[in-house]
Amino acid sequence: MANSKVYLEIVKQLREMIAADGLMQGDKIPSERELSERLNVGRSSVREALRALELLGLIETRRGEGTFIRDFHGHQLVQLLSTFILQDEKAKSDVYETKYLLEMDCLRLAVKKMDDAMIYSMEKWLSETAQFHDDDFFCQIVQGAENHLFSRIWGILKDYYNALIANPVHYDRKDYFLLFKALAEKNEQKTLSAYCKLRNLSID
Amino acid sequence: MANSKVYLEIVKQLREMIAADGLMQGDKIPSERELSERLNVGRSSVREALRALELLGLIETRRGEGTFIRDFHGHQLVQLLSTFILQDEKAKSDVYETKYLLEMDCLRLAVKKMDDAMIYSMEKWLSETAQFHDDDFFCQIVQGAENHLFSRIWGILKDYYNALIANPVHYDRKDYFLLFKALAEKNEQKTLSAYCKLRNLSID
DNA sequence: AGACGTGTGTGGTCTGACCACCAAGTTTTT
DNA sequence: AAAAACTTGGTGGTCAGACCACACACGTCT
């Protein structure tokens, strides 16, 4: 059988193990030696798998204590990748373009799906929060889109985007209100053009 | 000194080494044993670093040959994370919805970006291919969108979608022609409604 | 010229051995 | 009794050496 590399197999097993035992972020996973024994592989192979996952930011190891599941939205991976990919301008523009398109999709969904309660709570948040980050705003929009898969993809892209951007742009606060207003009116056309205005995108 | 982990140091050294020697994608990097010697570390540590980079998709190893720099234009991160994220999301409708939205985005991009040569070759393909799969058609559209990241995401979604669908639907061949025609005319409105018709989506 | 070993180098894996560190329990000191 | 010091077992971190599977290039044989 196994022509596949052992460490990849371990990554897979680990994922299943986490799912099966319902381990959450912060929980401890079995020690390297125990994994090695339970999976019938050498400790080196276990370590290769763990180190890879660590570099990805999916787990965290503390010497003398153990290995723990980490907050999946770790920025580490993104940061790391960006140092490798930084040079590629085309890749950058791909990220921008994709993020914008996804956000517009979210807006389209939100226009259809957001109910009054959500709109109200967002309105409250907007009026009460003096200073907010662009991500905070769109995080709510994305939630309003009620598509978990979409949320995930957007979340990754957002982190990636932020890692690429040297100086985070700050948009005009008024434009957020306009965007929200159009959204609350459930007017797709208006919402999208408000978005383009916010992002300084040509409407083309 | 060094409380920092060796394998992380190696990752850093490796990056510098690649930059200094101007290594490009496809080039071979020194063997594990040589790196171990040059950096004065154990081969295990070198391997931990390499395995991590491999899982990230930054390098590729071929047994008996060596380790090579990979085309990391390819945003492997999405691929990877998806295996961790998609596992528990059973919401089929999310997948459908997301796939459709992405395809529409691709169409919007394609309307703007596809040049005459691509349109011509696609027209040729359409007329010459008696029977084709839905994926084949959209694979070309996605390429026309000229966004590698988008291609990746769509590719993953497509596979996931196909895995969810028991009996692959076969759409009307005529509808593909209509869609292509609208695309060739570079008419976004028409293209999108042709897509909705193809997929039997309400225009809402 | 072609087919066939064979040698060398490469990644892939396992084992055993240390070290550094931490936490918890145990003993000693105050 | 309370506080400090020590012991112990478990954990990750690292290394060295061994063996395997594989790929390629070289030389040999036909």
Short mmCIF file of C-alpha atoms (C1' of nucleotides) in Angstrom, two decimals:
data_model
loop_
_atom_site.label_atom_id
_atom_site.label_comp_id
_atom_site.label_asym_id
_atom_site.label_seq_id
_atom_site.Cartn_x
_atom_site.Cartn_y
_atom_site.Cartn_z
CA MET A 1 0.00 0.00 0.00
CA ALA A 2 1.30 3.29 1.28
CA ASN A 3 3.34 4.86 -1.43
CA SER A 4 2.15 8.11 0.05
CA LYS A 5 4.44 9.80 2.46
CA VAL A 6 3.94 8.90 6.06
CA TYR A 7 3.89 12.41 7.36
CA LEU A 8 1.00 13.29 5.09
CA GLU A 9 -0.84 10.25 6.35
CA ILE A 10 -0.25 11.47 9.87
CA VAL A 11 -1.62 14.89 9.06
CA LYS A 12 -4.74 13.18 7.80
CA GLN A 13 -5.04 10.90 10.82
CA LEU A 14 -4.55 13.85 13.07
CA ARG A 15 -7.35 15.72 11.39
CA GLU A 16 -9.66 12.77 11.77
CA MET A 17 -8.61 12.30 15.35
CA ILE A 18 -9.39 15.91 16.13
CA ALA A 19 -12.75 15.64 14.45
CA ALA A 20 -13.61 12.35 16.12
CA ASP A 21 -12.71 13.46 19.61
CA GLY A 22 -14.27 16.83 19.08
CA LEU A 23 -11.18 18.66 20.13
CA MET A 24 -11.43 22.41 20.21
CA GLN A 25 -8.95 25.20 20.04
CA GLY A 26 -6.74 25.16 23.10
CA ASP A 27 -7.11 21.44 23.70
CA LYS A 28 -4.09 19.24 24.02
CA ILE A 29 -3.35 16.55 21.50
CA PRO A 30 -1.49 13.34 22.33
CA SER A 31 2.25 13.53 22.82
CA GLU A 32 4.66 12.80 20.00
CA ARG A 33 5.70 9.54 21.55
CA GLU A 34 2.14 8.38 22.05
CA LEU A 35 1.16 9.29 18.49
CA SER A 36 4.21 7.47 17.24
CA GLU A 37 3.09 4.38 19.10
CA ARG A 38 -0.60 4.60 18.30
CA LEU A 39 -0.01 5.11 14.60
CA ASN A 40 2.87 2.67 14.35
CA VAL A 41 5.29 5.17 12.88
CA GLY A 42 8.56 6.64 13.98
CA ARG A 43 8.64 9.69 16.14
CA SER A 44 10.54 11.56 13.42
CA SER A 45 7.64 11.18 11.05
CA VAL A 46 5.22 12.39 13.67
CA ARG A 47 7.43 15.39 14.22
CA GLU A 48 7.59 16.19 10.52
CA ALA A 49 3.81 16.27 10.43
CA LEU A 50 3.55 18.36 13.58
CA ARG A 51 6.21 20.82 12.47
CA ALA A 52 4.40 21.32 9.19
CA LEU A 53 1.13 21.98 10.96
CA GLU A 54 2.89 24.29 13.34
CA LEU A 55 4.35 26.35 10.53
CA LEU A 56 0.86 26.60 9.17
CA GLY A 57 -0.29 27.95 12.49
CA LEU A 58 -2.75 25.16 13.08
CA ILE A 59 -1.09 23.88 16.23
CA GLU A 60 1.18 25.28 18.89
CA THR A 61 3.83 23.42 20.82
CA ARG A 62 5.15 24.22 24.26
CA ARG A 63 8.28 22.44 25.37
CA GLY A 64 7.74 20.53 28.55
CA GLU A 65 3.99 20.75 28.23
CA GLY A 66 2.73 19.41 24.98
CA THR A 67 1.10 20.25 21.69
CA PHE A 68 -2.12 22.21 21.49
CA ILE A 69 -4.69 23.07 18.90
CA ARG A 70 -4.56 26.66 17.93
CA ASP A 71 -6.90 29.35 16.80
CA PHE A 72 -7.32 28.41 13.18
CA HIS A 73 -7.41 31.96 11.99
CA GLY A 74 -3.76 32.34 12.87
CA HIS A 75 -2.19 35.03 10.81
CA GLN A 76 1.07 33.18 10.84
CA LEU A 77 0.59 31.20 7.69
CA VAL A 78 -0.46 34.15 5.71
CA GLN A 79 2.39 36.21 6.93
CA LEU A 80 4.79 33.48 6.07
CA LEU A 81 3.45 32.88 2.62
CA SER A 82 3.56 36.53 1.85
CA THR A 83 7.27 36.63 2.53
CA PHE A 84 7.70 34.01 -0.13
CA ILE A 85 5.25 35.34 -2.63
CA LEU A 86 5.79 39.00 -2.08
CA GLN A 87 7.65 39.35 -5.33
CA ASP A 88 4.82 38.24 -7.52
CA GLU A 89 2.76 41.22 -8.56
CA LYS A 90 0.26 39.20 -10.47
CA ALA A 91 -0.48 37.15 -7.39
CA LYS A 92 -1.14 40.30 -5.45
CA SER A 93 -3.58 41.70 -7.91
CA ASP A 94 -5.30 38.33 -8.00
CA VAL A 95 -5.85 38.57 -4.29
CA TYR A 96 -7.28 42.06 -4.51
CA GLU A 97 -9.55 41.19 -7.35
CA THR A 98 -10.79 38.04 -5.73
CA LYS A 99 -11.45 39.71 -2.41
CA TYR A 100 -13.47 42.46 -4.02
CA LEU A 101 -15.52 40.05 -6.05
CA LEU A 102 -16.25 37.94 -3.02
CA GLU A 103 -17.31 40.96 -1.05
CA MET A 104 -19.68 41.98 -3.77
CA ASP A 105 -21.15 38.51 -3.78
CA CYS A 106 -21.64 38.76 -0.06
CA LEU A 107 -23.43 42.03 -0.53
CA ARG A 108 -25.73 40.47 -3.09
CA LEU A 109 -26.53 37.67 -0.68
CA ALA A 110 -26.91 40.03 2.23
CA VAL A 111 -29.38 42.14 0.32
CA LYS A 112 -31.55 39.09 -0.04
CA LYS A 113 -31.01 37.40 3.27
CA MET A 114 -30.43 39.93 6.00
CA ASP A 115 -33.46 40.21 8.20
CA ASP A 116 -34.61 43.24 10.14
CA ALA A 117 -33.07 42.12 13.39
CA MET A 118 -29.62 41.88 11.86
CA ILE A 119 -30.01 45.18 10.10
CA TYR A 120 -31.06 46.77 13.34
CA SER A 121 -28.16 45.38 15.33
CA MET A 122 -25.75 46.47 12.66
CA GLU A 123 -27.22 49.93 12.64
CA LYS A 124 -26.79 50.06 16.38
CA TRP A 125 -23.18 48.94 16.07
CA LEU A 126 -22.48 51.54 13.41
CA SER A 127 -23.84 54.39 15.46
CA GLU A 128 -22.17 53.32 18.67
CA THR A 129 -18.74 52.53 17.31
CA ALA A 130 -16.68 55.63 16.84
CA GLN A 131 -13.79 53.96 15.10
CA PHE A 132 -13.91 50.64 13.32
CA HIS A 133 -11.79 48.65 10.95
CA ASP A 134 -12.88 47.84 7.45
CA ASP A 135 -12.72 44.16 8.33
CA ASP A 136 -15.16 44.63 11.20
CA PHE A 137 -17.68 46.14 8.90
CA PHE A 138 -17.47 43.47 6.28
CA CYS A 139 -17.32 40.76 8.85
CA GLN A 140 -20.90 41.63 9.68
CA ILE A 141 -21.89 41.78 6.05
CA VAL A 142 -20.41 38.38 5.47
CA GLN A 143 -22.32 37.01 8.40
CA GLY A 144 -25.44 38.54 6.99
CA ALA A 145 -24.85 36.54 3.86
CA GLU A 146 -25.53 33.44 5.94
CA ASN A 147 -23.22 31.18 4.06
CA HIS A 148 -20.65 29.61 6.26
CA LEU A 149 -18.47 28.42 3.44
CA PHE A 150 -18.38 31.88 2.01
CA SER A 151 -17.43 33.27 5.39
CA ARG A 152 -14.51 30.93 5.62
CA ILE A 153 -13.18 31.72 2.19
CA TRP A 154 -13.56 35.42 2.76
CA GLY A 155 -11.81 35.14 6.12
CA ILE A 156 -8.78 33.54 4.56
CA LEU A 157 -8.67 36.05 1.78
CA LYS A 158 -9.01 38.91 4.21
CA ASP A 159 -6.01 37.75 6.23
CA TYR A 160 -4.05 37.23 3.09
CA TYR A 161 -5.01 40.65 1.83
CA ASN A 162 -4.02 42.35 5.05
CA ALA A 163 -0.67 40.64 4.99
CA LEU A 164 -0.01 41.98 1.53
CA ILE A 165 -1.04 45.52 2.27
CA ALA A 166 1.71 47.60 3.78
CA ASN A 167 -0.38 50.53 4.95
CA PRO A 168 -3.97 49.65 5.69
CA VAL A 169 -6.19 52.05 3.85
CA HIS A 170 -8.77 53.92 5.82
CA TYR A 171 -11.86 54.67 3.94
CA ASP A 172 -14.32 57.43 4.49
CA ARG A 173 -16.71 56.71 7.33
CA LYS A 174 -19.55 58.30 5.41
CA ASP A 175 -19.20 55.74 2.64
CA TYR A 176 -19.87 52.93 5.06
CA PHE A 177 -23.10 54.58 6.10
CA LEU A 178 -24.15 54.99 2.51
CA LEU A 179 -23.38 51.37 1.83
CA PHE A 180 -25.33 50.27 4.86
CA LYS A 181 -28.25 52.46 3.94
CA ALA A 182 -28.48 50.94 0.50
CA LEU A 183 -28.25 47.51 2.05
CA ALA A 184 -31.01 48.25 4.53
CA GLU A 185 -33.19 49.35 1.65
CA LYS A 186 -32.48 46.01 0.03
CA ASN A 187 -31.48 47.70 -3.16
CA GLU A 188 -28.86 45.58 -4.85
CA GLN A 189 -27.93 48.03 -7.55
CA LYS A 190 -27.46 50.84 -5.10
CA THR A 191 -25.56 48.63 -2.69
CA LEU A 192 -23.06 47.54 -5.26
CA SER A 193 -22.37 51.00 -6.53
CA ALA A 194 -21.93 52.16 -2.95
CA TYR A 195 -19.38 49.42 -2.54
CA CYS A 196 -17.51 50.46 -5.64
CA LYS A 197 -17.45 54.01 -4.42
CA LEU A 198 -16.12 52.90 -1.06
CA ARG A 199 -13.35 50.87 -2.63
CA ASN A 200 -12.68 53.38 -5.35
CA LEU A 201 -13.42 50.84 -8.03
CA SER A 202 -14.48 51.88 -11.46
CA ILE A 203 -17.98 50.65 -12.09
CA ASP A 204 -17.10 49.12 -15.46
CA MET B 1 21.04 32.12 23.16
CA ALA B 2 18.89 30.31 20.67
CA ASN B 3 15.63 29.55 22.32
CA SER B 4 14.22 29.75 18.81
CA LYS B 5 13.54 26.47 17.15
CA VAL B 6 16.12 25.24 14.74
CA TYR B 7 13.71 24.30 12.02
CA LEU B 8 12.39 27.83 11.88
CA GLU B 9 15.92 29.10 11.55
CA ILE B 10 16.42 26.71 8.67
CA VAL B 11 13.31 27.95 6.92
CA LYS B 12 14.73 31.43 7.17
CA GLN B 13 18.17 30.44 5.96
CA LEU B 14 16.62 28.56 3.10
CA ARG B 15 14.66 31.59 2.02
CA GLU B 16 17.77 33.72 2.12
CA MET B 17 19.72 31.09 0.27
CA ILE B 18 17.12 30.99 -2.46
CA ALA B 19 17.09 34.75 -2.72
CA ALA B 20 20.89 35.03 -2.71
CA ASP B 21 21.46 32.41 -5.37
CA GLY B 22 18.55 33.67 -7.41
CA LEU B 23 16.97 30.27 -7.58
CA MET B 24 13.84 30.08 -9.64
CA GLN B 25 10.94 27.72 -9.73
CA GLY B 26 12.03 24.29 -10.85
CA ASP B 27 15.58 24.72 -9.62
CA LYS B 28 17.10 22.18 -7.31
CA ILE B 29 18.09 23.07 -3.80
CA PRO B 30 20.95 21.38 -1.92
CA SER B 31 20.36 17.90 -0.59
CA GLU B 32 19.21 17.32 2.96
CA ARG B 33 22.59 15.97 3.94
CA GLU B 34 24.43 18.90 2.46
CA LEU B 35 22.14 21.42 4.14
CA SER B 36 22.58 19.59 7.40
CA GLU B 37 26.32 19.94 7.04
CA ARG B 38 26.40 23.50 5.77
CA LEU B 39 24.11 24.77 8.50
CA ASN B 40 25.58 22.64 11.25
CA VAL B 41 22.31 21.04 12.23
CA GLY B 42 20.96 17.54 12.24
CA ARG B 43 19.35 16.11 9.19
CA SER B 44 16.10 15.62 11.12
CA SER B 45 15.83 19.33 11.68
CA VAL B 46 16.44 20.02 8.04
CA ARG B 47 13.75 17.56 7.19
CA GLU B 48 11.26 19.18 9.56
CA ALA B 49 11.81 22.48 7.82
CA LEU B 50 11.54 20.95 4.37
CA ARG B 51 8.43 18.98 5.21
CA ALA B 52 6.76 22.14 6.47
CA LEU B 53 7.63 24.00 3.29
CA GLU B 54 6.43 21.06 1.27
CA LEU B 55 3.06 21.04 2.99
CA LEU B 56 2.83 24.72 2.21
CA GLY B 57 3.42 23.89 -1.43
CA LEU B 58 6.58 25.92 -1.68
CA ILE B 59 8.87 23.05 -2.54
CA GLU B 60 8.51 19.64 -4.08
CA THR B 61 10.55 16.56 -3.30
CA ARG B 62 11.24 13.64 -5.56
CA ARG B 63 12.76 10.57 -4.01
CA GLY B 64 15.99 9.62 -5.63
CA GLU B 65 16.29 13.00 -7.31
CA GLY B 66 16.19 15.82 -4.86
CA THR B 67 14.20 18.78 -3.64
CA PHE B 68 13.00 21.45 -6.02
CA ILE B 69 11.48 24.87 -5.80
CA ARG B 70 7.91 24.81 -6.84
CA ASP B 71 5.65 27.07 -8.76
CA PHE B 72 4.16 28.79 -5.76
CA HIS B 73 2.23 31.05 -8.00
CA GLY B 74 -0.40 28.51 -7.17
CA HIS B 75 -1.78 29.63 -3.83
CA GLN B 76 -1.67 26.23 -2.25
CA LEU B 77 -2.91 27.70 0.99
CA VAL B 78 -6.48 27.58 -0.11
CA GLN B 79 -6.17 23.96 -1.07
CA LEU B 80 -4.77 23.09 2.28
CA LEU B 81 -7.04 25.03 4.47
CA SER B 82 -9.99 23.69 2.60
CA THR B 83 -9.18 20.20 3.69
CA PHE B 84 -9.33 21.40 7.24
CA ILE B 85 -12.33 23.61 6.89
CA LEU B 86 -14.65 21.83 4.53
CA GLN B 87 -14.73 18.66 6.54
CA ASP B 88 -17.52 19.48 8.95
CA GLU B 89 -19.54 21.78 6.77
CA LYS B 90 -22.41 19.73 5.60
CA ALA B 91 -24.36 22.60 4.23
CA LYS B 92 -24.73 21.47 0.68
CA SER B 93 -26.70 24.49 -0.26
CA ASP B 94 -23.78 26.64 0.79
CA VAL B 95 -21.60 24.83 -1.67
CA TYR B 96 -24.09 25.21 -4.47
CA GLU B 97 -24.63 28.84 -3.75
CA THR B 98 -20.96 29.61 -3.52
CA LYS B 99 -20.12 27.74 -6.67
CA TYR B 100 -22.79 29.57 -8.63
CA LEU B 101 -21.69 32.93 -7.33
CA LEU B 102 -18.08 32.21 -8.18
CA GLU B 103 -19.00 31.12 -11.65
CA MET B 104 -20.91 34.31 -12.18
CA ASP B 105 -17.91 36.27 -11.01
CA CYS B 106 -15.78 34.39 -13.48
CA LEU B 107 -18.20 35.26 -16.21
CA ARG B 108 -18.03 38.92 -15.29
CA LEU B 109 -14.26 38.77 -15.41
CA ALA B 110 -14.26 36.78 -18.60
CA VAL B 111 -16.50 39.30 -20.30
CA LYS B 112 -13.88 41.92 -19.59
CA LYS B 113 -10.72 39.96 -20.09
CA MET B 114 -11.18 37.31 -22.73
CA ASP B 115 -9.48 38.27 -25.94
CA ASP B 116 -10.45 37.30 -29.45
CA ALA B 117 -7.95 34.47 -29.63
CA MET B 118 -9.42 32.78 -26.59
CA ILE B 119 -12.93 33.30 -27.79
CA TYR B 120 -12.02 31.84 -31.13
CA SER B 121 -10.38 28.77 -29.67
CA MET B 122 -13.32 28.20 -27.39
CA GLU B 123 -15.71 28.51 -30.30
CA LYS B 124 -13.68 25.95 -32.15
CA TRP B 125 -13.75 23.61 -29.18
CA LEU B 126 -17.49 24.00 -28.81
CA SER B 127 -18.22 23.16 -32.40
CA GLU B 128 -15.82 20.24 -32.54
CA THR B 129 -16.74 18.57 -29.29
CA ALA B 130 -19.87 16.52 -29.59
CA GLN B 131 -20.20 15.72 -25.92
CA PHE B 132 -18.65 17.69 -23.10
CA HIS B 133 -18.97 17.93 -19.36
CA ASP B 134 -20.19 21.02 -17.63
CA ASP B 135 -16.84 21.29 -15.88
CA ASP B 136 -14.99 21.37 -19.18
CA PHE B 137 -17.01 24.30 -20.32
CA PHE B 138 -16.52 26.33 -17.19
CA CYS B 139 -12.91 25.36 -16.91
CA GLN B 140 -12.35 27.41 -20.03
CA ILE B 141 -14.41 30.28 -18.72
CA VAL B 142 -12.41 30.28 -15.53
CA GLN B 143 -9.19 30.37 -17.48
CA GLY B 144 -10.56 33.25 -19.43
CA ALA B 145 -10.99 35.10 -16.17
CA GLU B 146 -7.20 35.11 -15.89
CA ASN B 147 -7.08 34.96 -12.13
CA HIS B 148 -5.09 32.04 -10.84
CA LEU B 149 -6.38 32.31 -7.31
CA PHE B 150 -9.93 32.29 -8.53
CA SER B 151 -9.17 29.24 -10.62
CA ARG B 152 -7.95 27.44 -7.55
CA ILE B 153 -10.93 28.25 -5.43
CA TRP B 154 -13.31 27.32 -8.17
CA GLY B 155 -11.43 24.09 -8.79
CA ILE B 156 -11.79 23.05 -5.20
CA LEU B 157 -15.42 23.96 -5.10
CA LYS B 158 -16.08 22.12 -8.31
CA ASP B 159 -14.57 18.93 -6.92
CA TYR B 160 -16.50 19.27 -3.74
CA TYR B 161 -19.67 19.97 -5.65
CA ASN B 162 -19.22 16.91 -7.82
CA ALA B 163 -18.64 14.83 -4.73
CA LEU B 164 -21.93 15.98 -3.31
CA ILE B 165 -23.93 15.45 -6.44
CA ALA B 166 -25.07 11.90 -6.90
CA ASN B 167 -26.22 12.11 -10.50
CA PRO B 168 -24.42 14.74 -12.49
CA VAL B 169 -26.96 16.92 -14.20
CA HIS B 170 -26.74 17.33 -17.90
CA TYR B 171 -27.83 20.65 -19.14
CA ASP B 172 -29.11 21.53 -22.51
CA ARG B 173 -26.36 21.91 -25.05
CA LYS B 174 -28.13 24.82 -26.63
CA ASP B 175 -27.88 26.80 -23.44
CA TYR B 176 -24.11 26.59 -23.50
CA PHE B 177 -24.08 28.05 -26.97
CA LEU B 178 -26.31 30.89 -25.89
CA LEU B 179 -24.07 31.58 -22.95
CA PHE B 180 -21.00 31.54 -25.11
CA LYS B 181 -22.62 33.81 -27.65
CA ALA B 182 -23.45 36.39 -25.01
CA LEU B 183 -19.92 36.11 -23.71
CA ALA B 184 -18.42 36.61 -27.14
CA GLU B 185 -20.53 39.71 -27.54
CA LYS B 186 -19.05 40.94 -24.27
CA ASN B 187 -22.48 41.63 -22.93
CA GLU B 188 -22.43 41.12 -19.19
CA GLN B 189 -26.14 41.40 -18.61
CA LYS B 190 -26.94 38.90 -21.30
CA THR B 191 -24.21 36.57 -20.19
CA LEU B 192 -25.42 36.40 -16.63
CA SER B 193 -29.02 35.80 -17.57
CA ALA B 194 -27.88 33.08 -19.94
CA TYR B 195 -26.04 31.52 -17.03
CA CYS B 196 -29.12 31.66 -14.83
CA LYS B 197 -31.13 30.03 -17.54
CA LEU B 198 -28.54 27.29 -17.91
CA ARG B 199 -28.49 26.57 -14.21
CA ASN B 200 -32.22 27.01 -13.81
CA LEU B 201 -31.72 29.79 -11.31
CA SER B 202 -34.38 32.35 -10.68
CA ILE B 203 -33.07 35.72 -11.71
CA ASP B 204 -34.07 37.39 -8.43
"C1'" DA C 1 23.91 0.95 -31.40
"C1'" DG C 2 21.26 -1.17 -28.16
"C1'" DA C 3 20.30 -3.64 -23.82
"C1'" DC C 4 21.68 -4.54 -19.40
"C1'" DG C 5 23.85 -4.28 -14.70
"C1'" DT C 6 25.76 -1.47 -11.13
"C1'" DG C 7 27.28 2.32 -8.35
"C1'" DT C 8 26.34 6.57 -6.26
"C1'" DG C 9 23.44 9.98 -4.54
"C1'" DT C 10 18.91 11.24 -3.10
"C1'" DG C 11 14.77 11.35 -0.21
"C1'" DG C 12 11.95 8.30 3.37
"C1'" DT C 13 11.82 6.11 7.69
"C1'" DC C 14 13.01 4.23 12.13
"C1'" DT C 15 15.61 3.88 16.45
"C1'" DG C 16 17.91 5.27 20.43
"C1'" DA C 17 20.07 8.58 22.79
"C1'" DC C 18 20.66 13.04 25.03
"C1'" DC C 19 19.15 17.76 26.46
"C1'" DA C 20 16.01 21.59 28.23
"C1'" DC C 21 11.96 22.50 30.18
"C1'" DC C 22 7.67 22.30 32.99
"C1'" DA C 23 4.43 20.79 36.37
"C1'" DA C 24 3.29 18.31 40.33
"C1'" DG C 25 4.47 15.97 44.16
"C1'" DT C 26 7.82 15.34 48.08
"C1'" DT C 27 10.96 16.72 51.35
"C1'" DT C 28 13.32 20.02 53.99
"C1'" DT C 29 13.65 24.36 56.13
"C1'" DT C 30 11.74 28.30 58.41
"C1'" DA D 1 1.76 25.18 59.59
"C1'" DA D 2 3.69 27.65 55.88
"C1'" DA D 3 7.27 28.41 52.75
"C1'" DA D 4 11.18 27.04 50.31
"C1'" DA D 5 14.01 23.59 48.09
"C1'" DC D 6 14.39 19.37 45.86
"C1'" DT D 7 12.96 15.13 43.13
"C1'" DT D 8 10.66 12.89 39.55
"C1'" DG D 9 8.14 11.86 35.38
"C1'" DG D 10 6.55 13.53 31.14
"C1'" DT D 11 7.08 16.61 27.18
"C1'" DG D 12 9.13 18.79 23.16
"C1'" DG D 13 13.99 19.71 20.74
"C1'" DT D 14 17.91 17.88 18.62
"C1'" DC D 15 21.22 14.80 16.95
"C1'" DA D 16 23.67 10.66 14.90
"C1'" DG D 17 23.48 6.51 12.60
"C1'" DA D 18 21.42 2.99 10.23
"C1'" DC D 19 18.67 0.95 6.59
"C1'" DC D 20 15.36 1.12 2.59
"C1'" DA D 21 13.41 2.57 -2.11
"C1'" DC D 22 14.22 4.95 -5.92
"C1'" DA D 23 16.38 7.58 -10.02
"C1'" DC D 24 19.97 8.56 -12.86
"C1'" DA D 25 24.38 8.12 -15.17
"C1'" DC D 26 27.99 5.39 -16.29
"C1'" DG D 27 30.23 1.42 -17.91
"C1'" DT D 28 29.91 -3.20 -19.74
"C1'" DC D 29 28.24 -6.79 -22.48
"C1'" DT D 30 25.80 -8.48 -26.59
#
